[in-house]
């Protein structure tokens, strides 16, 4: 079911909620929108409560003008966990959703988070050539960098005018949140060293958007970070290497949570 939460100051967040056991899991999508993480619930161990918000501004959801950065998203989702009175939450984020998860972990003063899982996340400062500016790419080029399997790449010619407009609006919202410098915060890496929650970084080896070296350095930035490489997967290991991603999350939850 979908629930709407009023978080104050004109901010309303729509959340797809699947009820189950606790601790709950918060799933955060990236620039590809909530459909890109739709299969994640099936990869999670046990039968947990799963919360999948649609970031304000995506898929036609309203976004207040003041709500314009990853920090705003991180605080909003921490507020959501407060409203729901959830503890030991596993936060799973894909791409910029991983950045949001990492930022949440740095701000978790009420200890709502039990652990974080980053799936080919962006957010930390890259070395030269480690991060591709996707604003310069057309949809076909982006698909080639994001997916190893050609069958999973979006064919822009199949989209209706309405779908093209929605995709463009999502990318415009992504640009607002990702800011400048695009897709990372130069100070995030330094803040991560204060994160107490354990972190799992799962990385598609053939991602053309963010390199393996970038992923390894992300895991190393967490005091309790671990890294899993997913061969033959691109920017979405939970799609192209679903079994490995599921097994890695299961092991992480059993050992750390």
mmCIF file of C-alpha atoms in Angstrom:
data_model
loop_
_atom_site.group_PDB
_atom_site.id
_atom_site.type_symbol
_atom_site.label_atom_id
_atom_site.label_comp_id
_atom_site.label_asym_id
_atom_site.label_seq_id
_atom_site.Cartn_x
_atom_site.Cartn_y
_atom_site.Cartn_z
ATOM 1 C CA UNK A 1 0.000 0.000 0.000
ATOM 2 C CA UNK A 2 1.035 3.619 -0.487
ATOM 3 C CA UNK A 3 0.976 6.017 2.442
ATOM 4 C CA UNK A 4 1.561 9.757 2.495
ATOM 5 C CA UNK A 5 3.431 11.350 5.366
ATOM 6 C CA UNK A 6 3.262 15.052 6.188
ATOM 7 C CA UNK A 7 6.730 15.952 7.460
ATOM 8 C CA UNK A 8 6.031 19.648 7.938
ATOM 9 C CA UNK A 9 6.851 22.888 6.114
ATOM 10 C CA UNK A 10 4.847 21.790 3.088
ATOM 11 C CA UNK A 11 6.760 18.529 2.636
ATOM 12 C CA UNK A 12 4.743 15.390 1.930
ATOM 13 C CA UNK A 13 6.411 12.076 1.101
ATOM 14 C CA UNK A 14 4.672 9.150 -0.598
ATOM 15 C CA UNK A 15 5.896 5.787 0.709
ATOM 16 C CA UNK A 16 5.150 2.335 -0.647
ATOM 17 C CA UNK A 17 4.846 0.156 2.454
ATOM 18 C CA UNK A 18 4.969 -3.633 2.650
ATOM 19 C CA UNK A 19 4.204 -4.749 6.179
ATOM 20 C CA UNK A 20 6.268 -7.475 7.793
ATOM 21 C CA UNK A 21 8.669 -8.084 10.636
ATOM 22 C CA UNK A 22 11.095 -5.695 12.284
ATOM 23 C CA UNK A 23 13.715 -4.436 11.947
ATOM 24 C CA UNK A 24 12.332 -2.630 8.936
ATOM 25 C CA UNK A 25 14.138 -1.837 5.694
ATOM 26 C CA UNK A 26 14.130 1.586 4.043
ATOM 27 C CA UNK A 27 14.835 1.363 0.292
ATOM 28 C CA UNK A 28 16.026 4.528 -1.470
ATOM 29 C CA UNK A 29 15.964 4.797 -5.245
ATOM 30 C CA UNK A 30 18.386 6.674 -7.455
ATOM 31 C CA UNK A 31 17.923 8.887 -10.483
ATOM 32 C CA UNK A 32 16.233 6.072 -12.408
ATOM 33 C CA UNK A 33 13.226 6.410 -10.097
ATOM 34 C CA UNK A 34 11.390 4.043 -7.753
ATOM 35 C CA UNK A 35 10.804 1.383 -10.413
ATOM 36 C CA UNK A 36 14.561 0.751 -10.492
ATOM 37 C CA UNK A 37 14.417 -0.662 -6.945
ATOM 38 C CA UNK A 38 11.050 -2.400 -7.226
ATOM 39 C CA UNK A 39 12.641 -5.848 -7.053
ATOM 40 C CA UNK A 40 14.755 -5.164 -3.984
ATOM 41 C CA UNK A 41 12.081 -6.229 -1.510
ATOM 42 C CA UNK A 42 12.303 -9.760 -2.895
ATOM 43 C CA UNK A 43 16.054 -9.883 -2.225
ATOM 44 C CA UNK A 44 15.810 -9.094 1.477
ATOM 45 C CA UNK A 45 16.220 -11.867 4.059
ATOM 46 C CA UNK A 46 13.202 -12.861 6.104
ATOM 47 C CA UNK A 47 9.960 -10.982 5.660
ATOM 48 C CA UNK A 48 10.729 -7.453 6.877
ATOM 49 C CA UNK A 49 8.611 -4.357 6.711
ATOM 50 C CA UNK A 50 9.842 -2.543 3.596
ATOM 51 C CA UNK A 51 9.427 1.198 3.092
ATOM 52 C CA UNK A 52 10.140 2.594 -0.387
ATOM 53 C CA UNK A 53 9.600 6.343 -0.643
ATOM 54 C CA UNK A 54 9.403 8.250 -3.898
ATOM 55 C CA UNK A 55 11.706 11.228 -3.534
ATOM 56 C CA UNK A 56 9.773 14.508 -3.793
ATOM 57 C CA UNK A 57 9.900 15.726 -7.389
ATOM 58 C CA UNK A 58 10.120 12.229 -8.892
ATOM 59 C CA UNK A 59 7.208 10.612 -10.737
ATOM 60 C CA UNK A 60 5.096 13.737 -10.379
ATOM 61 C CA UNK A 61 5.372 13.992 -6.591
ATOM 62 C CA UNK A 62 5.362 17.574 -5.257
ATOM 63 C CA UNK A 63 8.647 19.118 -4.119
ATOM 64 C CA UNK A 64 8.739 22.338 -2.069
ATOM 65 C CA UNK A 65 11.144 24.915 -3.521
ATOM 66 C CA UNK A 66 13.284 24.898 -0.374
ATOM 67 C CA UNK A 67 13.756 21.123 -0.554
ATOM 68 C CA UNK A 68 16.715 20.937 -2.898
ATOM 69 C CA UNK A 69 19.564 18.726 -1.714
ATOM 70 C CA UNK A 70 20.660 15.316 -0.504
ATOM 71 C CA UNK A 71 20.924 16.674 3.033
ATOM 72 C CA UNK A 72 17.226 17.605 2.876
ATOM 73 C CA UNK A 73 16.353 14.082 1.747
ATOM 74 C CA UNK A 74 18.476 12.538 4.502
ATOM 75 C CA UNK A 75 16.839 14.619 7.226
ATOM 76 C CA UNK A 76 13.368 13.942 5.816
ATOM 77 C CA UNK A 77 13.864 10.184 5.930
ATOM 78 C CA UNK A 78 15.302 10.333 9.438
ATOM 79 C CA UNK A 79 12.175 12.285 10.370
ATOM 80 C CA UNK A 80 10.116 9.523 8.755
ATOM 81 C CA UNK A 81 11.825 6.907 10.933
ATOM 82 C CA UNK A 82 11.058 9.076 13.969
ATOM 83 C CA UNK A 83 7.384 9.342 13.004
ATOM 84 C CA UNK A 84 7.165 5.571 12.621
ATOM 85 C CA UNK A 85 9.240 4.999 15.784
ATOM 86 C CA UNK A 86 11.478 2.504 14.014
ATOM 87 C CA UNK A 87 14.851 1.344 15.312
ATOM 88 C CA UNK A 88 17.701 -0.780 13.909
ATOM 89 C CA UNK A 89 16.506 0.043 10.402
ATOM 90 C CA UNK A 90 18.489 -1.293 7.453
ATOM 91 C CA UNK A 91 18.800 1.498 4.879
ATOM 92 C CA UNK A 92 19.441 0.282 1.328
ATOM 93 C CA UNK A 93 20.260 2.823 -1.363
ATOM 94 C CA UNK A 94 20.960 2.596 -5.094
ATOM 95 C CA UNK A 95 23.107 5.238 -6.820
ATOM 96 C CA UNK A 96 22.106 8.628 -5.369
ATOM 97 C CA UNK A 97 19.898 6.665 -2.968
ATOM 98 C CA UNK A 98 23.134 5.276 -1.551
ATOM 99 C CA UNK A 99 24.402 8.817 -1.096
ATOM 100 C CA UNK A 100 21.231 9.632 0.830
ATOM 101 C CA UNK A 101 21.725 6.525 2.987
ATOM 102 C CA UNK A 102 25.328 7.501 3.733
ATOM 103 C CA UNK A 103 24.282 11.037 4.632
ATOM 104 C CA UNK A 104 21.559 9.670 6.905
ATOM 105 C CA UNK A 105 24.156 7.584 8.724
ATOM 106 C CA UNK A 106 26.266 10.676 9.427
ATOM 107 C CA UNK A 107 23.234 12.444 10.944
ATOM 108 C CA UNK A 108 21.659 9.565 12.876
ATOM 109 C CA UNK A 109 21.810 11.173 16.315
ATOM 110 C CA UNK A 110 18.817 9.150 17.561
ATOM 111 C CA UNK A 111 20.337 5.828 16.509
ATOM 112 C CA UNK A 112 17.505 4.780 14.234
ATOM 113 C CA UNK A 113 19.805 3.045 11.735
ATOM 114 C CA UNK A 114 21.132 -0.475 12.265
ATOM 115 C CA UNK A 115 23.149 -0.639 9.047
ATOM 116 C CA UNK A 116 23.424 0.686 5.502
ATOM 117 C CA UNK A 117 23.745 -1.068 2.149
ATOM 118 C CA UNK A 118 25.061 0.961 -0.782
ATOM 119 C CA UNK A 119 24.518 -0.336 -4.320
ATOM 120 C CA UNK A 120 26.889 1.416 -6.747
ATOM 121 C CA UNK A 121 26.375 4.597 -4.775
ATOM 122 C CA UNK A 122 27.596 8.065 -5.627
ATOM 123 C CA UNK A 123 28.270 10.838 -3.124
ATOM 124 C CA UNK A 124 31.939 10.845 -2.119
ATOM 125 C CA UNK A 125 34.591 12.867 -3.935
ATOM 126 C CA UNK A 126 36.047 10.932 -6.888
ATOM 127 C CA UNK A 127 39.566 10.665 -8.194
ATOM 128 C CA UNK A 128 40.056 11.650 -11.830
ATOM 129 C CA UNK A 129 37.938 9.458 -14.096
ATOM 130 C CA UNK A 130 36.102 7.569 -11.336
ATOM 131 C CA UNK A 131 32.702 9.224 -11.820
ATOM 132 C CA UNK A 132 30.915 10.025 -15.094
ATOM 133 C CA UNK A 133 28.826 13.174 -15.460
ATOM 134 C CA UNK A 134 25.591 11.651 -16.726
ATOM 135 C CA UNK A 135 24.161 15.052 -17.670
ATOM 136 C CA UNK A 136 26.239 14.882 -20.842
ATOM 137 C CA UNK A 137 24.683 11.584 -21.968
ATOM 138 C CA UNK A 138 21.580 10.805 -23.975
ATOM 139 C CA UNK A 139 19.345 7.934 -22.780
ATOM 140 C CA UNK A 140 20.946 5.389 -25.109
ATOM 141 C CA UNK A 141 24.456 6.285 -23.947
ATOM 142 C CA UNK A 142 23.365 6.161 -20.320
ATOM 143 C CA UNK A 143 21.902 2.697 -20.811
ATOM 144 C CA UNK A 144 25.150 1.430 -22.314
ATOM 145 C CA UNK A 145 27.100 2.607 -19.267
ATOM 146 C CA UNK A 146 24.540 1.415 -16.713
ATOM 147 C CA UNK A 147 23.752 -2.111 -17.942
ATOM 148 C CA UNK A 148 25.914 -4.975 -19.153
ATOM 149 C CA UNK A 149 22.907 -6.842 -20.566
ATOM 150 C CA UNK A 150 21.654 -4.986 -23.677
ATOM 151 C CA UNK A 151 18.146 -6.339 -23.107
ATOM 152 C CA UNK A 152 17.869 -4.247 -19.940
ATOM 153 C CA UNK A 153 18.755 -0.975 -21.626
ATOM 154 C CA UNK A 154 15.934 1.439 -22.286
ATOM 155 C CA UNK A 155 15.047 1.961 -25.940
ATOM 156 C CA UNK A 156 14.045 5.651 -26.112
ATOM 157 C CA UNK A 157 12.109 5.037 -29.336
ATOM 158 C CA UNK A 158 9.570 2.931 -27.422
ATOM 159 C CA UNK A 159 8.588 5.750 -25.064
ATOM 160 C CA UNK A 160 5.398 7.742 -25.421
ATOM 161 C CA UNK A 161 5.516 11.529 -25.274
ATOM 162 C CA UNK A 162 4.126 11.333 -21.747
ATOM 163 C CA UNK A 163 6.837 8.896 -20.669
ATOM 164 C CA UNK A 164 9.541 11.081 -22.209
ATOM 165 C CA UNK A 165 8.219 14.109 -20.338
ATOM 166 C CA UNK A 166 8.150 12.170 -17.054
ATOM 167 C CA UNK A 167 11.712 10.905 -17.576
ATOM 168 C CA UNK A 168 12.911 14.434 -18.337
ATOM 169 C CA UNK A 169 11.209 15.766 -15.198
ATOM 170 C CA UNK A 170 12.902 13.054 -13.115
ATOM 171 C CA UNK A 171 16.307 13.966 -14.529
ATOM 172 C CA UNK A 172 15.678 17.629 -13.791
ATOM 173 C CA UNK A 173 14.842 16.716 -10.200
ATOM 174 C CA UNK A 174 17.990 14.597 -9.987
ATOM 175 C CA UNK A 175 20.039 17.601 -11.113
ATOM 176 C CA UNK A 176 18.512 19.692 -8.320
ATOM 177 C CA UNK A 177 19.393 17.150 -5.647
ATOM 178 C CA UNK A 178 22.832 16.220 -7.007
ATOM 179 C CA UNK A 179 23.869 19.878 -7.074
ATOM 180 C CA UNK A 180 27.336 21.188 -7.846
ATOM 181 C CA UNK A 181 29.741 19.524 -7.884
ATOM 182 C CA UNK A 182 27.436 17.079 -9.625
ATOM 183 C CA UNK A 183 26.773 13.768 -7.841
ATOM 184 C CA UNK A 184 29.088 14.193 -4.885
ATOM 185 C CA UNK A 185 29.858 16.176 -1.742
ATOM 186 C CA UNK A 186 33.572 16.918 -1.266
ATOM 187 C CA UNK A 187 33.143 16.715 2.522
ATOM 188 C CA UNK A 188 31.096 13.515 2.801
ATOM 189 C CA UNK A 189 34.065 11.146 2.892
ATOM 190 C CA UNK A 190 35.469 12.908 5.954
ATOM 191 C CA UNK A 191 32.115 12.698 7.765
ATOM 192 C CA UNK A 192 31.762 8.972 7.108
ATOM 193 C CA UNK A 193 34.609 8.169 9.470
ATOM 194 C CA UNK A 194 32.291 9.065 12.356
ATOM 195 C CA UNK A 195 29.583 6.588 11.302
ATOM 196 C CA UNK A 196 29.168 3.800 13.840
ATOM 197 C CA UNK A 197 26.678 1.701 11.862
ATOM 198 C CA UNK A 198 28.085 -1.139 9.731
ATOM 199 C CA UNK A 199 28.065 -0.617 5.976
ATOM 200 C CA UNK A 200 27.936 -3.018 3.041
ATOM 201 C CA UNK A 201 28.944 -1.730 -0.391
ATOM 202 C CA UNK A 202 27.893 -3.972 -3.299
ATOM 203 C CA UNK A 203 29.407 -2.949 -6.627
ATOM 204 C CA UNK A 204 28.737 -3.934 -10.215
ATOM 205 C CA UNK A 205 32.184 -4.509 -11.700
ATOM 206 C CA UNK A 206 31.274 -3.216 -15.158
ATOM 207 C CA UNK A 207 29.568 -0.001 -14.118
ATOM 208 C CA UNK A 208 30.424 2.711 -16.619
ATOM 209 C CA UNK A 209 29.127 5.465 -14.338
ATOM 210 C CA UNK A 210 31.135 4.841 -11.156
ATOM 211 C CA UNK A 211 34.282 2.710 -11.213
ATOM 212 C CA UNK A 212 35.241 -0.216 -8.991
ATOM 213 C CA UNK A 213 38.035 1.834 -7.408
ATOM 214 C CA UNK A 214 35.440 4.434 -6.451
ATOM 215 C CA UNK A 215 33.333 1.718 -4.826
ATOM 216 C CA UNK A 216 36.255 0.268 -2.895
ATOM 217 C CA UNK A 217 37.197 3.684 -1.547
ATOM 218 C CA UNK A 218 33.571 4.228 -0.514
ATOM 219 C CA UNK A 219 33.629 1.049 1.580
ATOM 220 C CA UNK A 220 36.981 2.011 3.076
ATOM 221 C CA UNK A 221 35.581 5.382 4.173
ATOM 222 C CA UNK A 222 33.290 3.646 6.691
ATOM 223 C CA UNK A 223 34.932 2.426 9.921
ATOM 224 C CA UNK A 224 32.850 -0.768 9.633
ATOM 225 C CA UNK A 225 32.651 -1.028 5.872
ATOM 226 C CA UNK A 226 32.808 -4.165 3.744
ATOM 227 C CA UNK A 227 32.940 -4.476 -0.046
ATOM 228 C CA UNK A 228 31.439 -7.076 -2.388
ATOM 229 C CA UNK A 229 32.190 -7.089 -6.116
ATOM 230 C CA UNK A 230 29.468 -8.241 -8.513
ATOM 231 C CA UNK A 231 31.069 -9.471 -11.763
ATOM 232 C CA UNK A 232 29.124 -9.019 -14.998
ATOM 233 C CA UNK A 233 26.912 -6.353 -13.443
ATOM 234 C CA UNK A 234 26.730 -2.650 -14.131
ATOM 235 C CA UNK A 235 25.248 0.243 -12.157
ATOM 236 C CA UNK A 236 22.362 -1.866 -10.813
ATOM 237 C CA UNK A 237 23.799 -5.029 -9.194
ATOM 238 C CA UNK A 238 20.441 -5.773 -7.573
ATOM 239 C CA UNK A 239 19.062 -6.240 -11.095
ATOM 240 C CA UNK A 240 21.954 -7.836 -13.004
ATOM 241 C CA UNK A 241 23.430 -9.810 -10.081
ATOM 242 C CA UNK A 242 20.328 -10.330 -7.961
ATOM 243 C CA UNK A 243 21.375 -13.647 -6.404
ATOM 244 C CA UNK A 244 24.787 -12.347 -5.334
ATOM 245 C CA UNK A 245 23.267 -9.137 -3.999
ATOM 246 C CA UNK A 246 20.658 -11.081 -2.018
ATOM 247 C CA UNK A 247 23.270 -13.440 -0.554
ATOM 248 C CA UNK A 248 25.539 -10.535 0.378
ATOM 249 C CA UNK A 249 22.739 -8.667 2.137
ATOM 250 C CA UNK A 250 21.653 -11.844 3.941
ATOM 251 C CA UNK A 251 25.185 -12.476 5.245
ATOM 252 C CA UNK A 252 25.571 -8.831 6.236
ATOM 253 C CA UNK A 253 22.297 -8.833 8.174
ATOM 254 C CA UNK A 254 23.117 -12.094 9.967
ATOM 255 C CA UNK A 255 26.606 -10.966 10.971
ATOM 256 C CA UNK A 256 26.055 -7.277 11.679
ATOM 257 C CA UNK A 257 22.430 -6.721 12.623
#
